[in-house]
Amino acid sequence: AGCAARVRAGAEMATLERALAEVADGATKIDVLDTRADVVGANALCTALSASSTVQSLRIHELDMDSEVAVAFGHALRNNESLEYVDLYLNNIDSERAVAAISDGLRVNTNLLSFRFRRNYFGDRGATALAGALSENSTIQSLLLEDNRIGGHGAKALGDALVRNRTVRELFFRVNRIGNIGATALGEALAKNASLKVLDLYSNSIETDGAIELGKALEINRSLEGLALRFNEIHDAGAKALAKALSSTGSKLQGLT
């Protein structure tokens, strides 16, 4: 067991050292996957990213980011001027302070086009922090918040942000818990938002009442082209409201999935 642990630790260090070397060498794509680096190493990577002018794509999967590392990463987002794509998957970024730090970086970042924040389980408080950033960010076009235990209140905060935001084209919100409260809030946002083209609400505990409210909003909306609602609890009345929206004059919806 001790030998196996040493081998794993050595592989993790090699992964992080390689990423640091690649940043220093001017790489445009950095992948840090399936590693449990220590705080010192993770902070060193954040510092390198903060100063980089070449890295455009960054994937960090299964790297434990405590609040200290998240603050450092938020600082990197604030200062980096080349990143266009960031994918943070299963990094244990679940504290309010950690998500707030990353949100602060997103708030002022002027280059990022796609931000994927998956399976970090930060809930409504984290979603509210992200909503604050989304209200001010003017470059992100694609936002993926899959499986983060976001409920109705978090969805409402994000809906309010979408009313102000004019750049997000795709919002992937699958496998959360927004329910009818969240669906209604996002419907209210859709009635006012003219830029969102894709909304993915797959598996979100949405019932018929929530679908009806979405349908009402979609009769007004003229920008949405794709809507995913599979694996929700929507019955006949909700389906009829959505079908009515789909057939309404001026709707750009190409179908429901």
mmCIF file of C-alpha atoms in Angstrom:
data_model
loop_
_atom_site.group_PDB
_atom_site.id
_atom_site.type_symbol
_atom_site.label_atom_id
_atom_site.label_comp_id
_atom_site.label_asym_id
_atom_site.label_seq_id
_atom_site.Cartn_x
_atom_site.Cartn_y
_atom_site.Cartn_z
ATOM 1 C CA ALA A 1 0.000 0.000 0.000
ATOM 2 C CA GLY A 2 2.840 2.369 0.881
ATOM 3 C CA CYS A 3 4.507 1.746 -2.479
ATOM 4 C CA ALA A 4 1.249 2.385 -4.323
ATOM 5 C CA ALA A 5 0.767 5.654 -2.459
ATOM 6 C CA ARG A 6 4.276 6.778 -3.379
ATOM 7 C CA VAL A 7 3.705 5.909 -7.031
ATOM 8 C CA ARG A 8 0.436 7.882 -7.067
ATOM 9 C CA ALA A 9 2.062 10.867 -5.336
ATOM 10 C CA GLY A 10 4.884 10.784 -7.861
ATOM 11 C CA ALA A 11 2.450 10.698 -10.776
ATOM 12 C CA GLU A 12 0.491 13.620 -9.330
ATOM 13 C CA MET A 13 3.652 15.683 -8.935
ATOM 14 C CA ALA A 14 4.692 14.825 -12.479
ATOM 15 C CA THR A 15 1.310 15.985 -13.790
ATOM 16 C CA LEU A 16 1.561 19.331 -12.033
ATOM 17 C CA GLU A 17 5.227 19.844 -12.860
ATOM 18 C CA ARG A 18 4.476 19.133 -16.513
ATOM 19 C CA ALA A 19 1.662 21.694 -16.491
ATOM 20 C CA LEU A 20 3.935 24.318 -14.926
ATOM 21 C CA ALA A 21 6.633 23.595 -17.489
ATOM 22 C CA GLU A 22 4.106 23.859 -20.321
ATOM 23 C CA VAL A 23 2.894 27.249 -19.092
ATOM 24 C CA ALA A 24 6.478 28.455 -18.878
ATOM 25 C CA ASP A 25 7.143 27.194 -22.412
ATOM 26 C CA GLY A 26 4.238 29.195 -23.825
ATOM 27 C CA ALA A 27 1.729 26.385 -24.366
ATOM 28 C CA THR A 28 -1.765 27.363 -25.494
ATOM 29 C CA LYS A 29 -3.571 24.356 -23.932
ATOM 30 C CA ILE A 30 -3.072 23.055 -20.387
ATOM 31 C CA ASP A 31 -4.701 19.925 -18.928
ATOM 32 C CA VAL A 32 -4.382 19.012 -15.251
ATOM 33 C CA LEU A 33 -6.429 15.843 -14.935
ATOM 34 C CA ASP A 34 -7.139 13.424 -12.104
ATOM 35 C CA THR A 35 -4.615 14.710 -9.605
ATOM 36 C CA ARG A 36 -4.555 15.636 -5.911
ATOM 37 C CA ALA A 37 -1.756 18.197 -5.808
ATOM 38 C CA ASP A 38 -0.787 19.943 -2.588
ATOM 39 C CA VAL A 39 -1.716 23.559 -1.900
ATOM 40 C CA VAL A 40 1.780 24.840 -2.684
ATOM 41 C CA GLY A 41 1.821 23.189 -6.094
ATOM 42 C CA ALA A 42 -1.707 24.294 -6.936
ATOM 43 C CA ASN A 43 -0.935 27.876 -5.930
ATOM 44 C CA ALA A 44 2.183 27.791 -8.091
ATOM 45 C CA LEU A 45 0.051 26.816 -11.085
ATOM 46 C CA CYS A 46 -2.379 29.669 -10.379
ATOM 47 C CA THR A 47 0.501 32.133 -10.163
ATOM 48 C CA ALA A 48 1.882 30.905 -13.483
ATOM 49 C CA LEU A 49 -1.543 31.214 -15.127
ATOM 50 C CA SER A 50 -1.957 34.715 -13.770
ATOM 51 C CA ALA A 51 1.137 35.844 -15.643
ATOM 52 C CA SER A 52 0.639 33.759 -18.788
ATOM 53 C CA SER A 53 -0.134 35.484 -22.072
ATOM 54 C CA THR A 54 -0.391 32.307 -24.159
ATOM 55 C CA VAL A 55 -2.673 29.772 -22.424
ATOM 56 C CA GLN A 56 -6.062 29.808 -24.160
ATOM 57 C CA SER A 57 -7.565 26.505 -22.987
ATOM 58 C CA LEU A 58 -7.431 25.176 -19.425
ATOM 59 C CA ARG A 59 -8.909 21.976 -18.037
ATOM 60 C CA ILE A 60 -8.541 21.172 -14.331
ATOM 61 C CA HIS A 61 -10.208 17.919 -13.278
ATOM 62 C CA GLU A 62 -10.264 16.410 -9.792
ATOM 63 C CA LEU A 63 -7.789 18.825 -8.270
ATOM 64 C CA ASP A 64 -8.782 19.622 -4.691
ATOM 65 C CA MET A 65 -9.252 23.392 -4.537
ATOM 66 C CA ASP A 66 -9.674 24.577 -0.976
ATOM 67 C CA SER A 67 -10.520 28.222 -0.360
ATOM 68 C CA GLU A 68 -6.869 29.284 -0.518
ATOM 69 C CA VAL A 69 -6.338 27.735 -3.947
ATOM 70 C CA ALA A 70 -9.695 29.056 -5.187
ATOM 71 C CA VAL A 71 -8.687 32.584 -4.172
ATOM 72 C CA ALA A 72 -5.439 32.146 -6.113
ATOM 73 C CA PHE A 73 -7.354 30.852 -9.126
ATOM 74 C CA GLY A 74 -9.748 33.785 -8.948
ATOM 75 C CA HIS A 75 -6.731 36.082 -8.971
ATOM 76 C CA ALA A 76 -5.470 34.263 -12.083
ATOM 77 C CA LEU A 77 -8.807 34.813 -13.830
ATOM 78 C CA ARG A 78 -8.675 38.467 -12.888
ATOM 79 C CA ASN A 79 -5.211 38.985 -14.372
ATOM 80 C CA ASN A 80 -4.931 36.525 -17.244
ATOM 81 C CA GLU A 81 -5.536 38.065 -20.674
ATOM 82 C CA SER A 82 -5.407 34.983 -22.911
ATOM 83 C CA LEU A 83 -7.750 32.327 -21.481
ATOM 84 C CA GLU A 84 -10.812 31.663 -23.639
ATOM 85 C CA TYR A 85 -11.915 28.248 -22.328
ATOM 86 C CA VAL A 86 -11.902 26.987 -18.727
ATOM 87 C CA ASP A 87 -13.242 23.630 -17.526
ATOM 88 C CA LEU A 88 -13.312 23.006 -13.755
ATOM 89 C CA TYR A 89 -14.602 19.508 -13.036
ATOM 90 C CA LEU A 90 -14.977 17.856 -9.630
ATOM 91 C CA ASN A 91 -12.577 20.163 -7.802
ATOM 92 C CA ASN A 92 -14.391 20.322 -4.433
ATOM 93 C CA ILE A 93 -15.078 24.031 -4.942
ATOM 94 C CA ASP A 94 -18.092 24.004 -2.673
ATOM 95 C CA SER A 95 -17.493 26.707 -0.056
ATOM 96 C CA GLU A 96 -19.057 30.136 -0.390
ATOM 97 C CA ARG A 97 -15.653 31.810 -0.111
ATOM 98 C CA ALA A 98 -14.155 29.622 -2.850
ATOM 99 C CA VAL A 99 -16.941 30.255 -5.372
ATOM 100 C CA ALA A 100 -17.004 33.966 -4.501
ATOM 101 C CA ALA A 101 -13.280 34.227 -5.239
ATOM 102 C CA ILE A 102 -13.670 32.607 -8.654
ATOM 103 C CA SER A 103 -16.749 34.740 -9.349
ATOM 104 C CA ASP A 104 -14.777 37.883 -8.567
ATOM 105 C CA GLY A 105 -12.259 36.844 -11.198
ATOM 106 C CA LEU A 106 -14.989 36.182 -13.749
ATOM 107 C CA ARG A 107 -16.575 39.539 -12.998
ATOM 108 C CA VAL A 108 -13.641 41.461 -14.492
ATOM 109 C CA ASN A 109 -12.236 38.925 -16.973
ATOM 110 C CA THR A 110 -12.600 40.243 -20.526
ATOM 111 C CA ASN A 111 -11.389 37.298 -22.612
ATOM 112 C CA LEU A 112 -13.148 34.142 -21.442
ATOM 113 C CA LEU A 113 -15.695 32.749 -23.919
ATOM 114 C CA SER A 114 -16.590 29.389 -22.371
ATOM 115 C CA PHE A 115 -16.734 28.494 -18.669
ATOM 116 C CA ARG A 116 -17.539 24.937 -17.571
ATOM 117 C CA PHE A 117 -18.083 24.502 -13.823
ATOM 118 C CA ARG A 118 -19.226 20.914 -13.306
ATOM 119 C CA ARG A 119 -19.880 18.733 -10.261
ATOM 120 C CA ASN A 120 -18.549 21.045 -7.595
ATOM 121 C CA TYR A 121 -21.754 21.002 -5.527
ATOM 122 C CA PHE A 122 -21.720 24.634 -4.411
ATOM 123 C CA GLY A 123 -25.514 24.964 -4.260
ATOM 124 C CA ASP A 124 -27.616 28.127 -4.182
ATOM 125 C CA ARG A 125 -25.047 30.308 -2.441
ATOM 126 C CA GLY A 126 -22.429 29.538 -5.032
ATOM 127 C CA ALA A 127 -24.920 30.087 -7.849
ATOM 128 C CA THR A 128 -25.814 33.474 -6.378
ATOM 129 C CA ALA A 129 -22.135 34.464 -6.361
ATOM 130 C CA LEU A 130 -21.785 33.386 -9.988
ATOM 131 C CA ALA A 131 -24.914 35.347 -10.879
ATOM 132 C CA GLY A 132 -23.248 38.508 -9.616
ATOM 133 C CA ALA A 133 -20.327 37.878 -11.956
ATOM 134 C CA LEU A 134 -22.622 37.055 -14.868
ATOM 135 C CA SER A 135 -24.405 40.365 -14.424
ATOM 136 C CA GLU A 136 -21.152 42.193 -15.175
ATOM 137 C CA ASN A 137 -19.162 39.860 -17.423
ATOM 138 C CA SER A 138 -19.446 40.831 -21.093
ATOM 139 C CA THR A 139 -17.592 38.042 -22.915
ATOM 140 C CA ILE A 140 -18.758 34.600 -21.728
ATOM 141 C CA GLN A 141 -20.903 32.988 -24.410
ATOM 142 C CA SER A 142 -21.225 29.445 -23.059
ATOM 143 C CA LEU A 143 -21.824 28.605 -19.386
ATOM 144 C CA LEU A 144 -22.090 25.036 -18.099
ATOM 145 C CA LEU A 145 -23.192 24.503 -14.483
ATOM 146 C CA GLU A 146 -24.042 20.812 -14.547
ATOM 147 C CA ASP A 147 -24.669 18.883 -11.315
ATOM 148 C CA ASN A 148 -23.958 21.501 -8.655
ATOM 149 C CA ARG A 149 -27.009 21.001 -6.397
ATOM 150 C CA ILE A 150 -28.451 24.357 -7.423
ATOM 151 C CA GLY A 151 -32.043 24.880 -6.298
ATOM 152 C CA GLY A 152 -34.776 27.362 -7.076
ATOM 153 C CA HIS A 153 -33.191 30.312 -5.289
ATOM 154 C CA GLY A 154 -29.890 29.885 -7.130
ATOM 155 C CA ALA A 155 -31.748 29.595 -10.434
ATOM 156 C CA LYS A 156 -33.645 32.788 -9.642
ATOM 157 C CA ALA A 157 -30.382 34.665 -9.048
ATOM 158 C CA LEU A 158 -29.024 33.390 -12.360
ATOM 159 C CA GLY A 159 -32.281 34.300 -14.099
ATOM 160 C CA ASP A 160 -32.018 37.852 -12.790
ATOM 161 C CA ALA A 161 -28.466 37.964 -14.139
ATOM 162 C CA LEU A 162 -29.632 36.784 -17.573
ATOM 163 C CA VAL A 163 -31.992 39.741 -17.762
ATOM 164 C CA ARG A 164 -28.942 42.033 -17.601
ATOM 165 C CA ASN A 165 -26.490 39.859 -19.517
ATOM 166 C CA ARG A 166 -26.307 40.223 -23.309
ATOM 167 C CA THR A 167 -23.548 37.798 -24.279
ATOM 168 C CA VAL A 168 -24.411 34.311 -22.939
ATOM 169 C CA ARG A 169 -25.680 32.188 -25.828
ATOM 170 C CA GLU A 170 -25.704 28.768 -24.145
ATOM 171 C CA LEU A 171 -26.668 27.848 -20.575
ATOM 172 C CA PHE A 172 -26.291 24.194 -19.652
ATOM 173 C CA PHE A 173 -28.031 23.648 -16.330
ATOM 174 C CA ARG A 174 -28.662 19.929 -16.336
ATOM 175 C CA VAL A 175 -28.860 17.687 -13.256
ATOM 176 C CA ASN A 176 -29.636 20.351 -10.672
ATOM 177 C CA ARG A 177 -32.693 20.880 -8.464
ATOM 178 C CA ILE A 178 -34.298 24.089 -9.641
ATOM 179 C CA GLY A 179 -37.897 22.793 -9.553
ATOM 180 C CA ASN A 180 -40.910 24.956 -10.395
ATOM 181 C CA ILE A 181 -39.468 27.988 -8.586
ATOM 182 C CA GLY A 182 -36.355 27.939 -10.730
ATOM 183 C CA ALA A 183 -38.238 27.178 -13.943
ATOM 184 C CA THR A 184 -40.570 30.114 -13.322
ATOM 185 C CA ALA A 185 -37.635 32.425 -12.623
ATOM 186 C CA LEU A 186 -35.826 31.345 -15.782
ATOM 187 C CA GLY A 187 -39.074 31.787 -17.700
ATOM 188 C CA GLU A 188 -39.289 35.372 -16.485
ATOM 189 C CA ALA A 189 -35.716 35.874 -17.681
ATOM 190 C CA LEU A 190 -36.481 34.369 -21.097
ATOM 191 C CA ALA A 191 -39.338 36.816 -21.544
ATOM 192 C CA LYS A 192 -36.789 39.646 -21.359
ATOM 193 C CA ASN A 193 -33.548 38.104 -22.619
ATOM 194 C CA ALA A 194 -32.852 38.364 -26.355
ATOM 195 C CA SER A 195 -29.461 36.651 -26.609
ATOM 196 C CA LEU A 196 -29.774 33.130 -25.135
ATOM 197 C CA LYS A 197 -30.056 30.475 -27.845
ATOM 198 C CA VAL A 198 -29.687 27.180 -25.944
ATOM 199 C CA LEU A 199 -31.079 26.299 -22.511
ATOM 200 C CA ASP A 200 -30.516 22.817 -21.077
ATOM 201 C CA LEU A 201 -32.739 21.971 -18.079
ATOM 202 C CA TYR A 202 -32.453 18.184 -18.307
ATOM 203 C CA SER A 203 -33.257 16.469 -14.987
ATOM 204 C CA ASN A 204 -34.122 19.433 -12.776
ATOM 205 C CA SER A 205 -37.226 18.355 -10.816
ATOM 206 C CA ILE A 206 -39.426 20.610 -12.961
ATOM 207 C CA GLU A 207 -43.105 19.748 -12.826
ATOM 208 C CA THR A 208 -46.129 20.776 -14.874
ATOM 209 C CA ASP A 209 -46.560 24.214 -13.269
ATOM 210 C CA GLY A 210 -42.964 25.114 -14.043
ATOM 211 C CA ALA A 211 -43.354 23.956 -17.640
ATOM 212 C CA ILE A 212 -46.475 26.104 -18.040
ATOM 213 C CA GLU A 213 -44.550 29.187 -16.908
ATOM 214 C CA LEU A 214 -41.728 28.360 -19.315
ATOM 215 C CA GLY A 215 -44.278 27.993 -22.094
ATOM 216 C CA LYS A 216 -45.742 31.438 -21.394
ATOM 217 C CA ALA A 217 -42.283 32.996 -21.573
ATOM 218 C CA LEU A 218 -41.410 31.171 -24.774
ATOM 219 C CA GLU A 219 -44.423 32.685 -26.496
ATOM 220 C CA ILE A 220 -42.695 36.049 -25.977
ATOM 221 C CA ASN A 221 -39.063 35.042 -26.465
ATOM 222 C CA ARG A 222 -37.674 35.340 -29.996
ATOM 223 C CA SER A 223 -34.101 34.147 -29.575
ATOM 224 C CA LEU A 224 -34.126 30.653 -28.016
ATOM 225 C CA GLU A 225 -33.477 27.893 -30.541
ATOM 226 C CA GLY A 226 -32.963 24.843 -28.339
ATOM 227 C CA LEU A 227 -34.551 23.737 -25.045
ATOM 228 C CA ALA A 228 -33.839 20.452 -23.226
ATOM 229 C CA LEU A 229 -36.392 19.284 -20.655
ATOM 230 C CA ARG A 230 -36.054 15.509 -20.570
ATOM 231 C CA PHE A 231 -36.219 13.669 -17.249
ATOM 232 C CA ASN A 232 -38.510 16.160 -15.553
ATOM 233 C CA GLU A 233 -42.025 15.500 -14.229
ATOM 234 C CA ILE A 234 -44.016 17.370 -16.882
ATOM 235 C CA HIS A 235 -47.528 16.114 -17.642
ATOM 236 C CA ASP A 236 -50.148 16.956 -20.274
ATOM 237 C CA ALA A 237 -50.931 20.576 -19.358
ATOM 238 C CA GLY A 238 -47.245 21.466 -19.280
ATOM 239 C CA ALA A 239 -46.588 19.676 -22.552
ATOM 240 C CA LYS A 240 -49.462 21.565 -24.198
ATOM 241 C CA ALA A 241 -48.113 24.922 -23.006
ATOM 242 C CA LEU A 242 -44.696 24.100 -24.444
ATOM 243 C CA ALA A 243 -46.188 22.868 -27.714
ATOM 244 C CA LYS A 244 -48.167 26.094 -28.027
ATOM 245 C CA ALA A 245 -44.972 28.109 -27.566
ATOM 246 C CA LEU A 246 -43.196 25.968 -30.149
ATOM 247 C CA SER A 247 -45.847 26.747 -32.757
ATOM 248 C CA SER A 248 -46.216 30.446 -31.928
ATOM 249 C CA THR A 249 -45.504 33.010 -34.626
ATOM 250 C CA GLY A 250 -41.956 34.296 -34.433
ATOM 251 C CA SER A 251 -40.596 31.479 -32.286
ATOM 252 C CA LYS A 252 -37.136 30.260 -33.272
ATOM 253 C CA LEU A 253 -37.408 27.058 -31.245
ATOM 254 C CA GLN A 254 -36.414 24.178 -33.473
ATOM 255 C CA GLY A 255 -37.721 21.551 -31.078
ATOM 256 C CA LEU A 256 -37.764 20.303 -27.520
ATOM 257 C CA THR A 257 -35.573 17.498 -26.244
#
